[in-house]
Short mmCIF file of C-alpha atoms in Angstrom, two decimals:
data_model
loop_
_atom_site.label_atom_id
_atom_site.label_comp_id
_atom_site.label_asym_id
_atom_site.label_seq_id
_atom_site.Cartn_x
_atom_site.Cartn_y
_atom_site.Cartn_z
CA UNK D 1 205.26 63.90 101.45
CA UNK D 2 203.09 62.29 104.42
CA UNK D 3 202.88 59.51 106.07
CA UNK D 4 199.62 58.36 104.28
CA UNK D 5 200.77 59.01 100.85
CA UNK D 6 204.11 56.64 101.78
CA UNK D 7 201.96 53.78 103.23
CA UNK D 8 199.25 54.09 100.56
CA UNK D 9 201.31 54.45 97.45
CA UNK D 10 203.56 51.10 98.97
CA UNK D 11 200.11 49.36 99.27
CA UNK D 12 200.05 50.09 95.08
CA UNK D 13 202.94 48.59 94.69
CA UNK D 14 201.90 45.49 95.75
CA UNK D 15 198.68 45.47 94.19
CA UNK D 16 200.51 46.22 90.55
CA UNK D 17 202.77 43.22 91.57
CA UNK D 18 199.78 41.27 91.74
CA UNK D 19 198.49 42.61 88.90
CA UNK D 20 201.93 42.32 86.45
CA UNK D 21 201.68 38.05 87.66
CA UNK D 22 197.90 38.11 86.52
CA UNK D 23 198.18 39.67 83.14
CA UNK D 24 201.78 38.09 82.12
CA UNK D 25 201.02 34.27 82.74
CA UNK D 26 204.32 32.41 81.24
CA UNK D 27 206.17 35.38 81.05
CA UNK D 28 207.88 36.31 77.17
CA UNK D 29 207.87 32.40 76.87
CA UNK D 30 204.51 32.08 76.17
CA UNK D 31 204.12 35.27 74.30
CA UNK D 32 206.81 34.08 71.91
CA UNK D 33 204.74 30.96 71.70
CA UNK D 34 201.94 32.85 70.76
CA UNK D 35 203.46 34.83 68.31
CA UNK D 36 204.64 31.16 66.37
CA UNK D 37 201.19 30.39 65.87
CA UNK D 38 200.59 34.20 64.24
CA UNK D 39 198.62 35.38 67.48
CA UNK D 40 198.88 38.50 69.35
CA UNK D 41 198.20 38.06 73.50
CA UNK D 42 194.36 38.90 73.95
CA UNK D 43 194.70 42.44 75.39
CA UNK D 44 196.84 43.70 72.43
CA UNK D 45 194.07 42.23 70.14
CA UNK D 46 191.03 43.91 73.03
CA UNK D 47 193.18 47.48 71.79
CA UNK D 48 193.20 47.19 68.77
CA UNK D 49 189.06 46.50 69.11
CA UNK D 50 188.42 49.64 70.77
CA UNK D 51 188.34 53.29 69.09
CA UNK D 52 191.86 54.34 69.73
CA UNK D 53 193.20 56.58 72.26
CA UNK D 54 190.15 55.48 74.70
CA UNK D 55 190.94 52.79 77.63
CA UNK D 56 189.82 49.34 78.50
CA UNK D 57 188.82 49.46 81.74
CA UNK D 58 189.63 46.18 82.51
CA UNK D 59 187.69 44.14 85.21
CA UNK D 60 188.40 41.40 87.83
CA UNK D 61 192.05 41.78 87.23
CA UNK D 62 193.39 39.91 90.22
CA UNK D 63 190.29 37.14 90.29
CA UNK D 64 191.74 33.14 90.37
CA UNK D 65 195.02 33.71 92.83
CA UNK D 66 195.05 31.24 96.04
CA UNK D 67 192.00 29.41 94.87
CA UNK D 68 193.65 25.84 95.64
CA UNK D 69 191.56 23.65 93.51
CA UNK D 70 192.59 20.15 92.34
CA UNK D 71 195.49 18.48 91.06
CA UNK D 72 197.63 20.83 92.91
CA UNK D 73 196.70 24.34 90.62
CA UNK D 74 196.50 26.77 93.58
CA UNK D 75 196.20 30.18 91.34
CA UNK D 76 194.42 30.32 88.08
CA UNK D 77 195.73 34.03 86.83
CA UNK D 78 193.58 36.81 86.05
CA UNK D 79 190.89 33.81 86.32
CA UNK D 80 192.21 32.53 82.39
CA UNK D 81 189.69 35.39 81.04
CA UNK D 82 189.95 38.87 80.10
CA UNK D 83 186.31 40.83 80.98
CA UNK D 84 186.22 44.85 80.73
CA UNK D 85 184.24 47.46 78.89
CA UNK D 86 185.81 49.39 76.35
CA UNK D 87 184.47 51.56 73.32
CA UNK D 88 183.53 50.67 70.06
CA UNK D 89 182.45 52.97 66.86
CA UNK D 90 182.02 55.22 70.19
CA UNK D 91 179.42 52.84 72.26
CA UNK D 92 180.66 51.10 75.57
CA UNK D 93 181.01 47.19 74.91
CA UNK D 94 181.57 44.36 77.41
CA UNK D 95 184.92 42.23 76.38
CA UNK D 96 185.54 38.66 77.26
CA UNK D 97 189.05 37.19 75.77
CA UNK D 98 190.15 34.10 76.78
CA UNK D 99 194.01 33.80 77.49
CA UNK D 100 194.81 30.91 75.84
CA UNK D 101 198.04 31.06 78.27
CA UNK D 102 196.19 29.72 81.27
CA UNK D 103 195.35 26.37 81.17
CA UNK D 104 194.80 26.83 77.51
CA UNK D 105 192.04 28.83 78.45
CA UNK D 106 189.87 26.09 80.07
CA UNK D 107 186.76 26.65 82.46
CA UNK D 108 187.15 26.73 85.92
CA UNK D 109 184.40 27.24 88.53
CA UNK D 110 185.96 31.13 88.95
CA UNK D 111 186.41 31.40 85.28
CA UNK D 112 183.16 31.05 84.88
CA UNK D 113 182.01 33.32 87.86
CA UNK D 114 184.16 35.98 86.18
CA UNK D 115 182.83 35.55 82.66
CA UNK D 116 178.74 35.18 84.11
CA UNK D 117 178.96 38.58 86.84
CA UNK D 118 180.34 40.40 83.30
CA UNK D 119 177.69 38.88 80.89
CA UNK D 120 175.43 40.39 84.37
CA UNK D 121 176.67 43.50 84.00
CA UNK D 122 176.09 43.95 79.57
CA UNK D 123 172.69 42.61 80.32
CA UNK D 124 171.85 45.06 83.09
CA UNK D 125 173.29 47.86 81.26
CA UNK D 126 171.95 47.47 78.10
CA UNK D 127 175.66 46.11 76.57
CA UNK D 128 176.77 44.45 73.26
CA UNK D 129 179.39 42.11 74.24
CA UNK D 130 182.32 40.67 71.66
CA UNK D 131 183.66 37.50 72.50
CA UNK D 132 187.31 36.93 71.34
CA UNK D 133 187.50 32.88 71.77
CA UNK D 134 190.07 31.05 72.47
CA UNK D 135 188.91 28.03 74.82
CA UNK D 136 189.24 24.47 75.11
CA UNK D 137 185.64 24.32 76.98
CA UNK D 138 185.47 22.82 80.66
CA UNK D 139 188.54 22.24 82.75
CA UNK D 140 187.17 18.20 82.63
CA UNK D 141 188.76 17.41 86.19
CA UNK D 142 186.10 19.79 88.12
CA UNK D 143 183.41 18.80 85.65
CA UNK D 144 180.90 18.58 88.84
CA UNK D 145 182.12 22.16 89.13
CA UNK D 146 181.27 23.69 86.11
CA UNK D 147 178.96 22.02 84.08
CA UNK D 148 175.52 21.15 85.73
CA UNK D 149 174.50 23.52 87.65
CA UNK D 150 172.82 27.26 87.38
CA UNK D 151 175.56 29.74 87.33
CA UNK D 152 177.97 26.63 85.62
CA UNK D 153 179.25 26.38 81.69
CA UNK D 154 175.51 26.35 80.30
CA UNK D 155 174.83 30.18 82.01
CA UNK D 156 176.71 31.20 79.50
CA UNK D 157 175.44 30.53 76.29
CA UNK D 158 171.88 30.85 78.11
CA UNK D 159 173.04 34.00 78.83
CA UNK D 160 174.01 35.01 74.79
CA UNK D 161 170.81 33.67 73.98
CA UNK D 162 168.92 36.14 76.52
CA UNK D 163 170.67 39.25 75.84
CA UNK D 164 170.35 38.39 71.74
CA UNK D 165 166.61 37.77 72.45
CA UNK D 166 166.57 41.55 73.75
CA UNK D 167 168.53 43.07 71.08
CA UNK D 168 172.28 43.53 72.46
CA UNK D 169 174.44 41.84 70.11
CA UNK D 170 176.70 38.77 70.70
CA UNK D 171 179.52 38.79 68.14
CA UNK D 172 182.10 36.24 68.73
CA UNK D 173 185.74 36.60 67.11
CA UNK D 174 187.44 33.24 67.10
CA UNK D 175 191.34 33.16 67.60
CA UNK D 176 192.05 29.24 68.72
CA UNK D 177 190.50 26.11 69.52
CA UNK D 178 186.65 26.40 70.86
CA UNK D 179 186.06 22.14 72.06
CA UNK D 180 183.14 21.14 73.26
CA UNK D 181 180.55 23.41 75.13
CA UNK D 182 182.91 25.91 74.01
CA UNK D 183 181.83 25.67 70.12
CA UNK D 184 178.02 27.72 71.15
CA UNK D 185 180.34 30.47 71.79
CA UNK D 186 180.88 30.46 67.93
CA UNK D 187 177.48 29.20 67.66
CA UNK D 188 175.56 31.03 69.44
CA UNK D 189 176.36 34.58 68.73
CA UNK D 190 174.36 36.73 66.42
CA UNK D 191 177.52 37.15 64.19
CA UNK D 192 180.89 35.20 64.38
CA UNK D 193 184.45 35.45 62.89
CA UNK D 194 187.14 32.32 61.97
CA UNK D 195 190.35 33.24 60.93
CA UNK D 196 192.25 30.69 58.41
CA UNK D 197 193.80 28.16 60.09
CA UNK D 198 193.77 29.18 63.01
CA UNK D 199 190.10 28.88 64.45
CA UNK D 200 188.62 25.82 65.30
CA UNK D 201 184.89 24.71 66.55
CA UNK D 202 183.48 21.46 66.99
CA UNK D 203 181.66 19.77 69.83
CA UNK D 204 184.19 16.81 69.59
CA UNK D 205 187.42 17.27 68.49
CA UNK D 206 189.51 14.12 66.57
CA UNK D 207 190.61 12.56 69.18
CA UNK D 208 186.70 12.38 70.53
CA UNK D 209 185.47 11.29 66.84
CA UNK D 210 187.93 8.66 66.34
CA UNK D 211 186.70 7.36 69.38
CA UNK D 212 183.49 7.63 69.20
CA UNK D 213 183.17 6.46 64.83
CA UNK D 214 186.36 5.33 63.97
CA UNK D 215 186.59 8.69 61.52
CA UNK D 216 190.07 10.10 61.35
CA UNK D 217 190.20 13.50 60.17
CA UNK D 218 192.14 16.70 60.82
CA UNK D 219 190.99 19.76 62.93
CA UNK D 220 190.82 21.82 60.33
CA UNK D 221 188.50 19.35 57.92
CA UNK D 222 186.32 18.89 60.66
CA UNK D 223 185.85 22.10 62.06
CA UNK D 224 188.18 24.78 60.64
CA UNK D 225 187.19 28.32 58.97
CA UNK D 226 186.12 27.59 55.73
CA UNK D 227 184.18 24.58 56.82
CA UNK D 228 181.59 27.00 58.90
CA UNK D 229 182.17 29.72 56.69
CA UNK D 230 181.44 28.07 53.43
CA UNK D 231 179.95 24.61 54.36
CA UNK D 232 178.02 24.67 57.54
CA UNK D 233 177.25 27.88 57.72
CA UNK D 234 178.16 27.82 61.55
CA UNK D 235 180.30 30.90 61.95
CA UNK D 236 179.96 33.91 59.10
CA UNK D 237 183.04 35.72 58.02
CA UNK D 238 185.98 34.20 56.91
CA UNK D 239 189.37 36.28 57.46
CA UNK D 240 193.13 35.61 56.94
CA UNK D 241 194.26 37.08 59.70
CA UNK D 242 193.46 38.29 63.40
CA UNK D 243 194.30 41.88 62.41
CA UNK D 244 191.54 41.63 59.78
CA UNK D 245 189.45 39.40 62.32
CA UNK D 246 189.28 42.77 64.70
CA UNK D 247 188.75 45.07 61.37
CA UNK D 248 185.23 42.86 60.68
CA UNK D 249 184.40 43.02 64.81
CA UNK D 250 184.36 46.75 64.33
CA UNK D 251 182.52 46.65 61.20
CA UNK D 252 180.08 44.59 62.46
CA UNK D 253 178.78 47.14 65.29
CA UNK D 254 179.46 50.07 63.23
CA UNK D 255 176.46 51.10 62.36
CA UNK D 256 174.90 50.72 66.11
CA UNK D 257 172.78 53.39 67.64
CA UNK D 258 174.66 55.94 69.37
CA UNK D 259 174.04 55.56 73.32
CA UNK D 260 172.76 58.19 75.42
CA UNK D 261 172.32 58.46 79.43
CA UNK D 262 169.01 58.94 80.89
CA UNK D 263 169.92 61.90 82.63
CA UNK D 264 170.89 65.48 82.65
CA UNK D 265 174.57 65.85 82.16
CA UNK D 266 176.55 68.98 83.42
CA UNK D 267 180.20 70.33 82.38
CA UNK D 268 182.91 68.47 84.05
CA UNK D 269 185.15 70.27 85.97
CA UNK D 270 188.07 68.64 87.57
CA UNK D 271 188.05 68.51 92.03
CA UNK D 272 189.30 72.25 93.55
CA UNK D 273 191.14 70.19 95.91
CA UNK D 274 193.02 67.46 93.76
CA UNK D 275 192.03 64.23 93.16
CA UNK D 276 195.80 63.09 94.13
CA UNK D 277 195.18 64.79 97.32
CA UNK D 278 193.14 62.01 98.54
CA UNK D 279 196.39 60.06 99.51
CA UNK D 280 197.43 62.38 102.28
CA UNK D 281 194.15 62.37 103.89
CA UNK D 282 193.30 58.53 103.98
CA UNK D 283 194.43 57.08 107.30
CA UNK D 284 197.07 54.12 107.30
CA UNK D 285 195.57 52.66 110.09
CA UNK D 286 192.22 50.51 109.16
CA UNK D 287 190.01 51.52 111.62
CA UNK D 288 190.97 55.37 111.96
CA UNK D 289 188.27 57.75 112.13
CA UNK D 290 187.82 59.81 108.38
CA UNK D 291 186.72 63.37 106.98
CA UNK D 292 183.77 61.60 104.88
CA UNK D 293 183.54 65.14 103.14
CA UNK D 294 186.68 65.82 102.50
CA UNK D 295 187.02 62.32 100.48
CA UNK D 296 183.55 63.53 98.68
CA UNK D 297 186.00 66.42 97.63
CA UNK D 298 188.70 64.78 96.15
CA UNK D 299 185.90 62.83 93.92
CA UNK D 300 183.62 65.59 93.44
CA UNK D 301 183.49 68.19 90.39
CA UNK D 302 184.57 71.74 91.48
CA UNK D 303 184.60 69.40 95.27
CA UNK D 304 181.38 70.81 95.79
CA UNK D 305 179.18 69.29 98.10
CA UNK D 306 175.52 69.77 98.42
CA UNK D 307 174.49 68.08 102.13
CA UNK D 308 171.49 66.50 103.33
CA UNK D 309 170.49 67.32 106.99
CA UNK D 310 173.76 68.09 107.91
CA UNK D 311 172.97 69.85 111.44
CA UNK D 312 170.97 66.88 112.23
CA UNK D 313 171.65 65.03 115.64
CA UNK D 314 175.70 65.63 116.20
CA UNK D 315 177.48 63.09 117.06
CA UNK D 316 175.39 60.28 115.85
CA UNK D 317 173.34 61.45 112.69
CA UNK D 318 176.55 62.51 111.07
CA UNK D 319 178.19 59.25 111.38
CA UNK D 320 176.89 59.32 107.97
CA UNK D 321 176.79 62.06 105.16
CA UNK D 322 174.22 62.32 102.93
CA UNK D 323 173.85 65.07 99.79
CA UNK D 324 174.68 65.32 96.22
CA UNK D 325 177.88 65.72 93.78
CA UNK D 326 178.75 65.59 90.15
CA UNK D 327 181.55 63.11 89.14
CA UNK D 328 182.36 64.35 85.57
CA UNK D 329 179.04 66.38 84.91
CA UNK D 330 177.26 63.45 86.33
CA UNK D 331 174.94 64.04 89.39
CA UNK D 332 175.02 61.78 92.03
CA UNK D 333 173.59 61.16 95.87
CA UNK D 334 175.88 60.12 97.97
CA UNK D 335 175.67 57.74 101.27
CA UNK D 336 179.27 58.15 102.65
CA UNK D 337 180.47 56.99 106.21
CA UNK D 338 181.88 59.71 108.48
CA UNK D 339 184.26 59.86 111.43
CA UNK D 340 184.74 56.26 112.69
CA UNK D 341 181.58 55.33 110.27
CA UNK D 342 179.89 53.05 113.43
CA UNK D 343 175.84 54.09 112.63
CA UNK D 344 173.71 55.21 114.73
CA UNK D 345 170.03 54.86 115.07
CA UNK D 346 170.04 58.67 113.42
CA UNK D 347 172.22 58.06 110.63
CA UNK D 348 170.72 54.72 109.36
CA UNK D 349 167.20 56.87 109.37
CA UNK D 350 169.15 60.07 107.47
CA UNK D 351 170.22 57.32 104.89
CA UNK D 352 167.21 55.23 104.00
CA UNK D 353 165.11 59.06 104.17
CA UNK D 354 168.05 60.01 101.56
CA UNK D 355 168.17 56.81 99.71
CA UNK D 356 164.39 56.78 98.93
CA UNK D 357 164.44 60.76 97.93
CA UNK D 358 167.34 59.85 95.77
CA UNK D 359 165.01 57.25 93.59
CA UNK D 360 162.07 59.57 93.86
CA UNK D 361 164.11 62.22 92.08
CA UNK D 362 165.69 59.38 89.42
CA UNK D 363 169.22 59.84 90.59
CA UNK D 364 172.11 57.49 90.79
CA UNK D 365 173.68 56.60 94.31
CA UNK D 366 177.19 56.02 95.67
CA UNK D 367 177.65 54.22 98.11
CA UNK D 368 181.01 55.16 100.30
CA UNK D 369 181.48 52.95 102.77
CA UNK D 370 183.73 52.58 105.99
CA UNK D 371 181.89 51.27 108.57
CA UNK D 372 182.36 48.96 110.81
CA UNK D 373 178.57 47.71 111.47
CA UNK D 374 175.04 49.14 113.51
CA UNK D 375 175.83 50.14 117.09
CA UNK D 376 174.64 47.34 119.50
CA UNK D 377 173.65 47.33 122.95
CA UNK D 378 170.42 48.80 124.88
CA UNK D 379 170.60 52.52 123.80
CA UNK D 380 171.03 51.81 120.41
CA UNK D 381 168.33 49.12 120.76
CA UNK D 382 166.25 51.55 122.34
CA UNK D 383 166.62 54.33 119.69
CA UNK D 384 165.78 51.95 116.83
CA UNK D 385 168.99 50.62 115.43
CA UNK D 386 167.01 47.31 114.01
CA UNK D 387 164.37 49.45 113.25
CA UNK D 388 166.11 52.18 111.04
CA UNK D 389 168.65 49.79 109.92
CA UNK D 390 166.26 47.38 108.24
CA UNK D 391 164.67 50.30 106.76
CA UNK D 392 167.80 51.32 105.26
CA UNK D 393 168.44 47.78 103.89
CA UNK D 394 165.05 48.19 102.70
CA UNK D 395 165.54 51.66 100.56
CA UNK D 396 168.86 49.78 99.60
CA UNK D 397 167.12 46.63 98.14
CA UNK D 398 164.20 48.48 96.21
CA UNK D 399 166.32 52.07 94.99
CA UNK D 400 165.11 51.49 91.80
CA UNK D 401 168.38 53.83 90.66
CA UNK D 402 171.64 52.23 89.25
CA UNK D 403 173.94 51.68 92.60
CA UNK D 404 177.67 52.02 92.96
CA UNK D 405 179.91 50.78 96.26
CA UNK D 406 183.13 52.05 96.84
CA UNK D 407 184.44 50.62 99.86
CA UNK D 408 187.50 52.51 101.73
CA UNK D 409 187.74 50.94 105.11
CA UNK D 410 186.02 48.69 107.26
CA UNK D 411 182.96 47.35 105.47
CA UNK D 412 181.67 44.70 108.32
CA UNK D 413 178.61 42.95 109.76
CA UNK D 414 175.22 44.26 108.42
CA UNK D 415 176.70 47.76 107.45
CA UNK D 416 177.55 45.83 104.47
CA UNK D 417 174.50 45.26 103.60
CA UNK D 418 172.80 48.96 104.21
CA UNK D 419 175.34 50.18 102.39
CA UNK D 420 174.61 48.16 99.31
CA UNK D 421 177.08 45.24 99.32
CA UNK D 422 177.41 42.48 97.29
CA UNK D 423 174.01 40.99 97.90
CA UNK D 424 172.79 44.18 97.18
CA UNK D 425 173.41 43.90 93.41
CA UNK D 426 174.93 46.86 92.88
CA UNK D 427 175.75 47.60 89.53
CA UNK D 428 179.65 48.23 90.00
CA UNK D 429 181.15 47.28 93.72
CA UNK D 430 185.03 48.42 93.44
CA UNK D 431 187.35 48.27 96.68
CA UNK D 432 190.83 49.91 97.13
CA UNK D 433 193.19 49.11 99.48
CA UNK D 434 192.12 49.69 102.48
CA UNK D 435 188.99 48.14 102.16
CA UNK D 436 188.27 44.91 104.42
CA UNK D 437 184.98 43.46 104.13
CA UNK D 438 184.58 40.55 106.52
CA UNK D 439 181.71 39.39 109.08
CA UNK D 440 183.92 41.87 111.60
CA UNK D 441 187.20 42.59 112.18
CA UNK D 442 189.84 39.97 112.79
CA UNK D 443 190.36 41.19 116.65
CA UNK D 444 186.58 41.42 117.19
CA UNK D 445 186.06 37.21 115.80
CA UNK D 446 189.49 36.15 117.37
CA UNK D 447 187.79 37.65 121.10
CA UNK D 448 184.46 36.17 119.85
CA UNK D 449 186.09 32.75 119.37
CA UNK D 450 188.46 32.58 122.06
CA UNK D 451 185.90 32.46 124.23
CA UNK D 452 183.98 29.89 122.94
CA UNK D 453 186.90 27.79 122.66
CA UNK D 454 188.08 28.87 126.67
CA UNK D 455 184.07 27.64 127.23
CA UNK D 456 184.69 23.82 125.70
CA UNK D 457 188.07 23.45 127.16
CA UNK D 458 186.85 24.31 130.35
CA UNK D 459 184.19 22.04 130.37
CA UNK D 460 186.08 19.73 128.75
CA UNK D 461 188.46 20.02 132.46
CA UNK D 462 191.70 21.50 130.00
CA UNK D 463 191.79 25.37 130.93
CA UNK D 464 193.88 27.22 127.85
CA UNK D 465 197.17 28.24 129.16
CA UNK D 466 198.39 32.21 127.87
CA UNK D 467 200.11 30.66 125.06
CA UNK D 468 197.45 28.78 123.81
CA UNK D 469 195.21 31.39 124.22
CA UNK D 470 197.63 34.05 122.57
CA UNK D 471 198.21 31.14 119.46
CA UNK D 472 194.98 30.88 119.05
CA UNK D 473 193.72 34.72 118.89
CA UNK D 474 196.58 35.42 116.92
CA UNK D 475 195.28 32.28 114.38
CA UNK D 476 191.98 33.62 113.96
CA UNK D 477 193.17 37.57 113.93
CA UNK D 478 195.46 37.00 110.65
CA UNK D 479 191.98 33.85 109.34
CA UNK D 480 189.65 36.95 109.52
CA UNK D 481 191.72 40.10 108.51
CA UNK D 482 193.50 38.09 105.55
CA UNK D 483 189.89 37.22 103.86
CA UNK D 484 189.21 40.50 104.39
CA UNK D 485 191.72 41.75 102.45
CA UNK D 486 191.43 43.40 98.92
CA UNK D 487 193.53 40.81 97.45
CA UNK D 488 191.49 37.96 99.26
CA UNK D 489 187.91 39.78 97.95
CA UNK D 490 189.08 40.20 94.47
CA UNK D 491 190.38 36.91 93.81
CA UNK D 492 187.76 35.43 94.04
CA UNK D 493 185.51 38.26 92.64
CA UNK D 494 183.35 39.81 95.53
CA UNK D 495 185.00 43.03 93.67
CA UNK D 496 184.66 44.14 90.65
CA UNK D 497 188.80 45.81 90.50
CA UNK D 498 190.72 46.78 93.34
CA UNK D 499 191.30 50.49 92.74
CA UNK D 500 194.13 52.87 93.11
CA UNK D 501 193.06 55.86 94.93
CA UNK D 502 193.81 58.03 91.90
CA UNK D 503 191.90 56.03 89.68
CA UNK D 504 188.34 56.22 91.67
CA UNK D 505 187.21 59.26 90.19
CA UNK D 506 187.42 58.08 86.22
CA UNK D 507 185.79 54.61 86.89
CA UNK D 508 182.98 55.78 88.76
CA UNK D 509 182.35 58.20 85.54
CA UNK D 510 182.52 54.96 83.08
CA UNK D 511 180.29 53.17 85.81
CA UNK D 512 177.56 56.03 86.01
CA UNK D 513 177.82 56.61 82.57
CA UNK D 514 177.48 53.11 81.77
CA UNK D 515 175.06 52.32 84.53
CA UNK D 516 172.46 55.52 83.10
CA UNK D 517 172.64 53.81 79.44
CA UNK D 518 169.21 51.98 80.69
CA UNK D 519 166.01 54.12 81.49
CA UNK D 520 165.82 54.52 84.98
CA UNK D 521 161.87 53.08 86.61
CA UNK D 522 159.52 54.46 88.54
CA UNK D 523 160.01 54.06 92.77
CA UNK D 524 158.67 51.19 94.26
CA UNK D 525 159.93 50.26 98.17
CA UNK D 526 158.18 47.64 100.95
CA UNK D 527 157.09 48.51 104.38
CA UNK D 528 158.71 51.25 106.46
CA UNK D 529 159.12 51.94 110.13
CA UNK D 530 159.58 55.62 109.90
#
């Protein structure tokens, strides 16, 4: 077994540990508590909901760790919400599920960010949505951070209304209490399902009703399943238990038009080199050179890579490799970091040209990111790094084809922009355990900030000692490297999932298939300086 493989398998065990903490909040005691209420854990409901023997592609599993909210809340495991994509009656569907084991399913800022990100994917890709609702609504101690603004609580319902108007079904299965704003997830659905003596939905619960009006009433009589399916009309289907309710959701979506992707798909072939071989070729050192072509061989059908401008500007133009591959039969244009990944003017020019060509051909794009930045210095400036780097950013911004980013190493500075980072709205963004996303590496940041601190101290007549310099540098390295780590980025939903190397091919295939469910528009680009 290679040293690289051993290293990454150990790193991925750390990921498994983090995922276990996220998906098992409260342990067996919490599961037993649900069972006494006649409830299953939310992921068990999801498995019943999706087609048998199909996979649920869960998003943002490690969201919510280290958020440090008021009241001593350090973690909100999995953001208290399950989101992901699965097939229902053969059609890809976005599924949301409140996890009542985490603060009664209430919405923190990170919960809202996760919910709204999943809705954005659904709207962009044309997916129906199913909401498994069991939420106490907004987390009241943080009302200023979850209620009044765009992107806060009301945006969930705005998105539901807009998607419904687009013809995307919004189906809610209520499996518990849905109070105040949370009630709207039941009432705003195209169709909603409630369960006898388990589901409740009301704008104000019994305590608030008593305080406001003096009326004493039970939750069941105020807003139970019978009230809303037989009296108010706020819900549409009455069920006796969770299994019946899940079946009803599947029945509602049973006659949806079968989905088709907007591109020709070839017969699928596994990589000739073996997808698992990526563990051996991926250096354990984050800033060590990689062979981008070998990485693509581990992802591509038959390990075949058609390369664009392979011989252009050796040593400078080949720090990015460009071309086409197929992933499970889907043709994909590729912009991939190579060698140490620093982007020279020639590499930026080649990448921008290829993005435009793929856009004209309506070929989706995969960005495999391992770049610490664009090359600096007088030679690079004179060669046009600013000009061609800007063209790369323009082309990424305007490309109308589906775009997916996979980060396999350093992801720093403006290279994050040119390689379709989060601000450039890729359809999906995935990190691996080797990913490091930040404005610069910890060592570079420490050097810059130390020089500033030294000058400040000298002006004050109090120069830094060697020990102070070392301590300051170490503190900055830990801060910047820590904030670039995939655990930090994943906890704040700066990616859609941290993937194991062994998961890359399956997840990319799913992501491209889902992204291609909508028609591809015509290309239109801004001012270029080729």
